[in-house]
């Protein structure tokens, strides 16, 4: 089955700097890659996603890139702000097959003042 | 639009006791998921329903966990008997249709502590 690895497990960046979180997946059939943000004690919330037919997607300060050949995808947050502090999860899914979302173990992002 | 509702929000039990969680998905969402999220880890899918039928329960520990979704709406997840390692947050999520994972929304979760 699908396996998703996520790195780093913890990341600290100065406010205003960029943060990058990387994930790899094992099943080449995976075609949908969502990213979730989970603040302490709250539910995961979808922040951005990308499908396998595109290589990059951007939404304001957040961007995701996908390299299907290497089977890895990354989340980029620019101009980080204190409210970006949270745990971020990547995930992989085969839509139109089993539709099972497999999550990475998460990255705890700390934005330093 | 109302979100996914779950209850209770918190539950503390002793090992070997039983516990049940309830989930009410977003109206009209055919697919319902139960996830287990252990502290410091990502959510792990336990079971996925499409209407009232089970799509995937391969990671559900069936010797102690059971789930049902009567009438294709609300769902309950039961643990009997509970073990210490069951301490986790149990998240329910729903999505509009099974092939639209990008419409999946999570409930607030139930935090279970097994003593």
mmCIF file of C-alpha atoms in Angstrom:
data_model
loop_
_atom_site.group_PDB
_atom_site.id
_atom_site.type_symbol
_atom_site.label_atom_id
_atom_site.label_comp_id
_atom_site.label_asym_id
_atom_site.label_seq_id
_atom_site.Cartn_x
_atom_site.Cartn_y
_atom_site.Cartn_z
ATOM 1 C CA UNK A 1 0.000 0.000 0.000
ATOM 2 C CA UNK A 2 0.880 3.669 -0.105
ATOM 3 C CA UNK A 3 3.461 5.030 2.322
ATOM 4 C CA UNK A 4 4.059 8.736 2.861
ATOM 5 C CA UNK A 5 7.243 10.036 4.465
ATOM 6 C CA UNK A 6 7.440 13.631 5.685
ATOM 7 C CA UNK A 7 10.442 15.732 6.684
ATOM 8 C CA UNK A 8 11.410 17.467 8.845
ATOM 9 C CA UNK A 9 9.403 16.513 11.907
ATOM 10 C CA UNK A 10 10.093 19.913 13.451
ATOM 11 C CA UNK A 11 10.979 23.178 11.751
ATOM 12 C CA UNK A 12 11.739 26.580 13.247
ATOM 13 C CA UNK A 13 12.016 29.669 11.060
ATOM 14 C CA UNK A 14 12.278 33.379 11.746
ATOM 15 C CA UNK A 15 9.163 35.381 11.090
ATOM 16 C CA UNK A 16 9.285 36.638 7.528
ATOM 17 C CA UNK A 17 11.501 33.827 6.279
ATOM 18 C CA UNK A 18 10.346 30.911 4.123
ATOM 19 C CA UNK A 19 9.538 27.398 5.277
ATOM 20 C CA UNK A 20 9.733 24.249 3.173
ATOM 21 C CA UNK A 21 8.287 20.859 4.107
ATOM 22 C CA UNK A 22 9.001 17.824 1.960
ATOM 23 C CA UNK A 23 7.135 14.567 1.435
ATOM 24 C CA UNK A 24 7.730 11.429 -0.568
ATOM 25 C CA UNK A 25 5.232 8.771 -1.550
ATOM 26 C CA UNK A 26 5.622 5.193 -2.664
ATOM 27 C CA UNK A 27 2.655 4.396 -4.919
ATOM 28 C CA UNK A 28 3.135 5.877 -8.381
ATOM 29 C CA UNK A 29 -0.650 5.621 -8.903
ATOM 30 C CA UNK A 30 -1.261 8.374 -6.346
ATOM 31 C CA UNK A 31 -2.792 11.323 -8.120
ATOM 32 C CA UNK A 32 -3.978 13.733 -5.463
ATOM 33 C CA UNK A 33 -1.837 15.387 -2.784
ATOM 34 C CA UNK A 34 -3.528 17.540 -0.139
ATOM 35 C CA UNK A 35 -1.830 19.481 2.619
ATOM 36 C CA UNK A 36 -3.496 20.014 5.973
ATOM 37 C CA UNK A 37 -2.797 22.471 8.766
ATOM 38 C CA UNK A 38 -3.675 21.467 12.304
ATOM 39 C CA UNK A 39 -3.486 23.994 15.094
ATOM 40 C CA UNK A 40 -3.176 22.764 18.649
ATOM 41 C CA UNK A 41 -6.328 21.003 19.765
ATOM 42 C CA UNK A 42 -8.135 21.661 16.499
ATOM 43 C CA UNK A 43 -9.143 19.613 13.492
ATOM 44 C CA UNK A 44 -6.986 19.280 10.378
ATOM 45 C CA UNK A 45 -7.950 21.783 7.716
ATOM 46 C CA UNK A 46 -7.139 21.565 4.042
ATOM 47 C CA UNK A 47 -4.907 24.484 3.026
ATOM 48 C CA UNK A 48 -3.831 23.558 -0.476
ATOM 49 C CA UNK A 49 -3.835 20.543 -2.759
ATOM 50 C CA UNK A 50 -2.363 19.500 -6.072
ATOM 51 C CA UNK A 51 -3.316 16.907 -8.629
ATOM 52 C CA UNK A 52 -0.853 14.842 -10.599
ATOM 53 C CA UNK A 53 -1.540 16.629 -13.872
ATOM 54 C CA UNK A 54 0.194 19.826 -12.660
ATOM 55 C CA UNK A 55 3.645 20.498 -11.285
ATOM 56 C CA UNK A 56 2.981 23.542 -9.158
ATOM 57 C CA UNK A 57 0.120 25.375 -7.531
ATOM 58 C CA UNK A 58 0.162 28.642 -5.643
ATOM 59 C CA UNK A 59 -2.269 30.364 -3.313
ATOM 60 C CA UNK A 60 -0.987 33.664 -1.921
ATOM 61 C CA UNK A 61 1.909 32.795 0.414
ATOM 62 C CA UNK A 62 1.506 29.050 0.036
ATOM 63 C CA UNK A 63 2.714 26.941 -2.860
ATOM 64 C CA UNK A 64 3.017 23.244 -3.513
ATOM 65 C CA UNK A 65 5.291 21.558 -6.036
ATOM 66 C CA UNK A 66 5.060 18.007 -7.317
ATOM 67 C CA UNK A 67 7.732 15.863 -8.967
ATOM 68 C CA UNK A 68 5.984 12.717 -10.193
ATOM 69 C CA UNK A 69 9.164 11.119 -11.469
ATOM 70 C CA UNK A 70 10.856 11.351 -8.112
ATOM 71 C CA UNK A 71 7.571 10.824 -6.243
ATOM 72 C CA UNK A 72 7.992 13.781 -3.988
ATOM 73 C CA UNK A 73 6.085 16.945 -3.290
ATOM 74 C CA UNK A 74 6.770 19.975 -1.158
ATOM 75 C CA UNK A 75 4.946 22.759 0.654
ATOM 76 C CA UNK A 76 6.446 26.231 0.523
ATOM 77 C CA UNK A 77 5.324 29.031 2.831
ATOM 78 C CA UNK A 78 6.800 32.456 2.137
ATOM 79 C CA UNK A 79 6.873 35.525 4.387
ATOM 80 C CA UNK A 80 5.952 33.392 7.388
ATOM 81 C CA UNK A 81 3.775 34.896 10.090
ATOM 82 C CA UNK A 82 3.102 33.865 13.718
ATOM 83 C CA UNK A 83 -0.259 32.398 12.751
ATOM 84 C CA UNK A 84 1.535 29.930 10.493
ATOM 85 C CA UNK A 85 2.719 28.081 13.610
ATOM 86 C CA UNK A 86 0.970 24.696 13.530
ATOM 87 C CA UNK A 87 1.458 21.080 12.546
ATOM 88 C CA UNK A 88 1.344 20.480 8.807
ATOM 89 C CA UNK A 89 0.449 17.123 7.285
ATOM 90 C CA UNK A 90 1.013 16.038 3.732
ATOM 91 C CA UNK A 91 -1.068 13.246 2.275
ATOM 92 C CA UNK A 92 -1.389 11.165 -0.842
ATOM 93 C CA UNK A 93 -4.472 9.655 -2.378
ATOM 94 C CA UNK A 94 -5.538 7.671 -5.414
ATOM 95 C CA UNK A 95 -8.717 9.391 -6.455
ATOM 96 C CA UNK A 96 -11.115 7.298 -8.522
ATOM 97 C CA UNK A 97 -9.699 4.098 -7.099
ATOM 98 C CA UNK A 98 -9.779 3.528 -3.353
ATOM 99 C CA UNK A 99 -9.813 7.205 -2.482
ATOM 100 C CA UNK A 100 -7.937 6.427 0.727
ATOM 101 C CA UNK A 101 -5.944 9.384 2.031
ATOM 102 C CA UNK A 102 -2.625 8.338 3.572
ATOM 103 C CA UNK A 103 -1.105 10.966 5.829
ATOM 104 C CA UNK A 104 2.497 11.749 6.649
ATOM 105 C CA UNK A 105 3.504 11.997 10.287
ATOM 106 C CA UNK A 106 3.441 15.765 10.318
ATOM 107 C CA UNK A 107 5.827 18.692 10.670
ATOM 108 C CA UNK A 108 5.587 20.997 13.638
ATOM 109 C CA UNK A 109 6.346 24.485 12.358
ATOM 110 C CA UNK A 110 7.448 27.149 14.825
ATOM 111 C CA UNK A 111 7.598 30.755 13.688
ATOM 112 C CA UNK A 112 10.129 32.615 15.805
ATOM 113 C CA UNK A 113 9.613 36.337 16.585
ATOM 114 C CA UNK B 1 -23.020 25.287 6.095
ATOM 115 C CA UNK B 2 -22.909 23.225 9.291
ATOM 116 C CA UNK B 3 -19.751 21.196 9.781
ATOM 117 C CA UNK B 4 -19.107 17.633 10.860
ATOM 118 C CA UNK B 5 -20.342 17.128 14.411
ATOM 119 C CA UNK B 6 -18.821 14.728 16.892
ATOM 120 C CA UNK B 7 -19.553 13.795 20.473
ATOM 121 C CA UNK B 8 -18.354 13.542 23.090
ATOM 122 C CA UNK B 9 -15.381 15.905 22.749
ATOM 123 C CA UNK B 10 -13.487 14.260 25.578
ATOM 124 C CA UNK B 11 -13.697 10.865 27.227
ATOM 125 C CA UNK B 12 -11.650 9.285 29.981
ATOM 126 C CA UNK B 13 -12.078 5.588 30.700
ATOM 127 C CA UNK B 14 -10.171 2.789 32.334
ATOM 128 C CA UNK B 15 -8.673 -0.027 30.319
ATOM 129 C CA UNK B 16 -11.022 -2.878 29.530
ATOM 130 C CA UNK B 17 -14.020 -0.534 29.609
ATOM 131 C CA UNK B 18 -16.131 0.193 26.548
ATOM 132 C CA UNK B 19 -16.651 3.511 24.801
ATOM 133 C CA UNK B 20 -18.655 4.802 21.862
ATOM 134 C CA UNK B 21 -18.236 7.879 19.707
ATOM 135 C CA UNK B 22 -20.822 9.513 17.526
ATOM 136 C CA UNK B 23 -20.457 11.421 14.260
ATOM 137 C CA UNK B 24 -22.936 13.409 12.221
ATOM 138 C CA UNK B 25 -21.526 14.271 8.781
ATOM 139 C CA UNK B 26 -22.242 17.304 6.668
ATOM 140 C CA UNK B 27 -25.683 17.027 5.138
ATOM 141 C CA UNK B 28 -25.581 15.324 1.766
ATOM 142 C CA UNK B 29 -22.094 13.877 2.196
ATOM 143 C CA UNK B 30 -22.171 10.263 1.108
ATOM 144 C CA UNK B 31 -18.723 9.274 2.334
ATOM 145 C CA UNK B 32 -17.780 9.099 6.002
ATOM 146 C CA UNK B 33 -14.367 8.336 7.484
ATOM 147 C CA UNK B 34 -13.137 7.506 10.961
ATOM 148 C CA UNK B 35 -9.493 8.285 11.707
ATOM 149 C CA UNK B 36 -7.321 7.608 14.732
ATOM 150 C CA UNK B 37 -4.734 10.279 15.474
ATOM 151 C CA UNK B 38 -2.174 9.329 18.092
ATOM 152 C CA UNK B 39 -0.284 12.248 19.643
ATOM 153 C CA UNK B 40 2.508 13.409 17.346
ATOM 154 C CA UNK B 41 1.318 11.436 14.337
ATOM 155 C CA UNK B 42 -0.850 11.967 11.313
ATOM 156 C CA UNK B 43 -4.408 10.658 11.140
ATOM 157 C CA UNK B 44 -4.695 6.953 10.343
ATOM 158 C CA UNK B 45 -7.794 5.767 8.524
ATOM 159 C CA UNK B 46 -9.775 3.182 10.502
ATOM 160 C CA UNK B 47 -12.844 2.786 8.337
ATOM 161 C CA UNK B 48 -14.496 4.408 5.337
ATOM 162 C CA UNK B 49 -18.208 4.242 4.544
ATOM 163 C CA UNK B 50 -19.952 5.023 1.289
ATOM 164 C CA UNK B 51 -23.564 5.659 2.288
ATOM 165 C CA UNK B 52 -24.143 2.795 4.740
ATOM 166 C CA UNK B 53 -21.730 0.333 3.148
ATOM 167 C CA UNK B 54 -18.104 -0.228 4.173
ATOM 168 C CA UNK B 55 -15.542 0.736 1.510
ATOM 169 C CA UNK B 56 -12.383 0.096 3.517
ATOM 170 C CA UNK B 57 -11.859 -1.255 7.020
ATOM 171 C CA UNK B 58 -8.455 -2.841 6.482
ATOM 172 C CA UNK B 59 -6.852 -0.914 9.364
ATOM 173 C CA UNK B 60 -9.673 -1.350 11.851
ATOM 174 C CA UNK B 61 -8.694 -3.652 14.758
ATOM 175 C CA UNK B 62 -11.815 -5.713 14.418
ATOM 176 C CA UNK B 63 -11.258 -7.723 17.589
ATOM 177 C CA UNK B 64 -12.073 -4.613 19.620
ATOM 178 C CA UNK B 65 -13.274 -1.868 17.273
ATOM 179 C CA UNK B 66 -16.592 -1.760 15.464
ATOM 180 C CA UNK B 67 -18.381 0.906 13.487
ATOM 181 C CA UNK B 68 -21.721 1.292 11.847
ATOM 182 C CA UNK B 69 -23.508 3.849 9.763
ATOM 183 C CA UNK B 70 -27.194 3.180 9.900
ATOM 184 C CA UNK B 71 -29.339 4.786 7.196
ATOM 185 C CA UNK B 72 -26.224 6.233 5.584
ATOM 186 C CA UNK B 73 -26.094 9.321 7.802
ATOM 187 C CA UNK B 74 -24.836 9.247 11.406
ATOM 188 C CA UNK B 75 -22.129 6.854 12.449
ATOM 189 C CA UNK B 76 -20.894 5.348 15.692
ATOM 190 C CA UNK B 77 -17.465 3.944 16.461
ATOM 191 C CA UNK B 78 -17.146 1.591 19.420
ATOM 192 C CA UNK B 79 -14.148 0.221 21.283
ATOM 193 C CA UNK B 80 -14.701 -2.822 23.473
ATOM 194 C CA UNK B 81 -12.593 -3.447 25.488
ATOM 195 C CA UNK B 82 -10.276 -0.432 25.422
ATOM 196 C CA UNK B 83 -6.506 -0.704 25.779
ATOM 197 C CA UNK B 84 -3.985 1.894 26.891
ATOM 198 C CA UNK B 85 -2.712 2.256 23.320
ATOM 199 C CA UNK B 86 -6.160 3.348 22.171
ATOM 200 C CA UNK B 87 -5.558 6.755 23.748
ATOM 201 C CA UNK B 88 -5.815 9.112 20.802
ATOM 202 C CA UNK B 89 -8.027 11.636 19.097
ATOM 203 C CA UNK B 90 -10.707 10.012 16.973
ATOM 204 C CA UNK B 91 -11.572 12.168 14.002
ATOM 205 C CA UNK B 92 -14.618 11.788 11.845
ATOM 206 C CA UNK B 93 -14.623 13.270 8.362
ATOM 207 C CA UNK B 94 -17.072 13.352 5.502
ATOM 208 C CA UNK B 95 -16.855 14.102 1.815
ATOM 209 C CA UNK B 96 -19.403 14.781 -0.861
ATOM 210 C CA UNK B 97 -18.630 11.747 -2.977
ATOM 211 C CA UNK B 98 -16.051 8.986 -2.679
ATOM 212 C CA UNK B 99 -14.014 10.177 -5.621
ATOM 213 C CA UNK B 100 -13.752 13.752 -4.393
ATOM 214 C CA UNK B 101 -11.226 13.579 -1.565
ATOM 215 C CA UNK B 102 -10.763 17.323 -1.942
ATOM 216 C CA UNK B 103 -14.208 17.849 -0.443
ATOM 217 C CA UNK B 104 -13.314 16.034 2.775
ATOM 218 C CA UNK B 105 -13.989 17.940 5.976
ATOM 219 C CA UNK B 106 -12.971 16.914 9.472
ATOM 220 C CA UNK B 107 -14.976 17.089 12.653
ATOM 221 C CA UNK B 108 -13.495 18.474 15.890
ATOM 222 C CA UNK B 109 -12.552 15.022 17.133
ATOM 223 C CA UNK B 110 -13.021 13.077 20.359
ATOM 224 C CA UNK B 111 -10.013 12.926 22.631
ATOM 225 C CA UNK B 112 -9.936 9.524 24.348
ATOM 226 C CA UNK B 113 -7.744 8.860 27.338
ATOM 227 C CA UNK B 114 -7.470 5.274 28.545
ATOM 228 C CA UNK B 115 -6.074 4.905 32.063
#
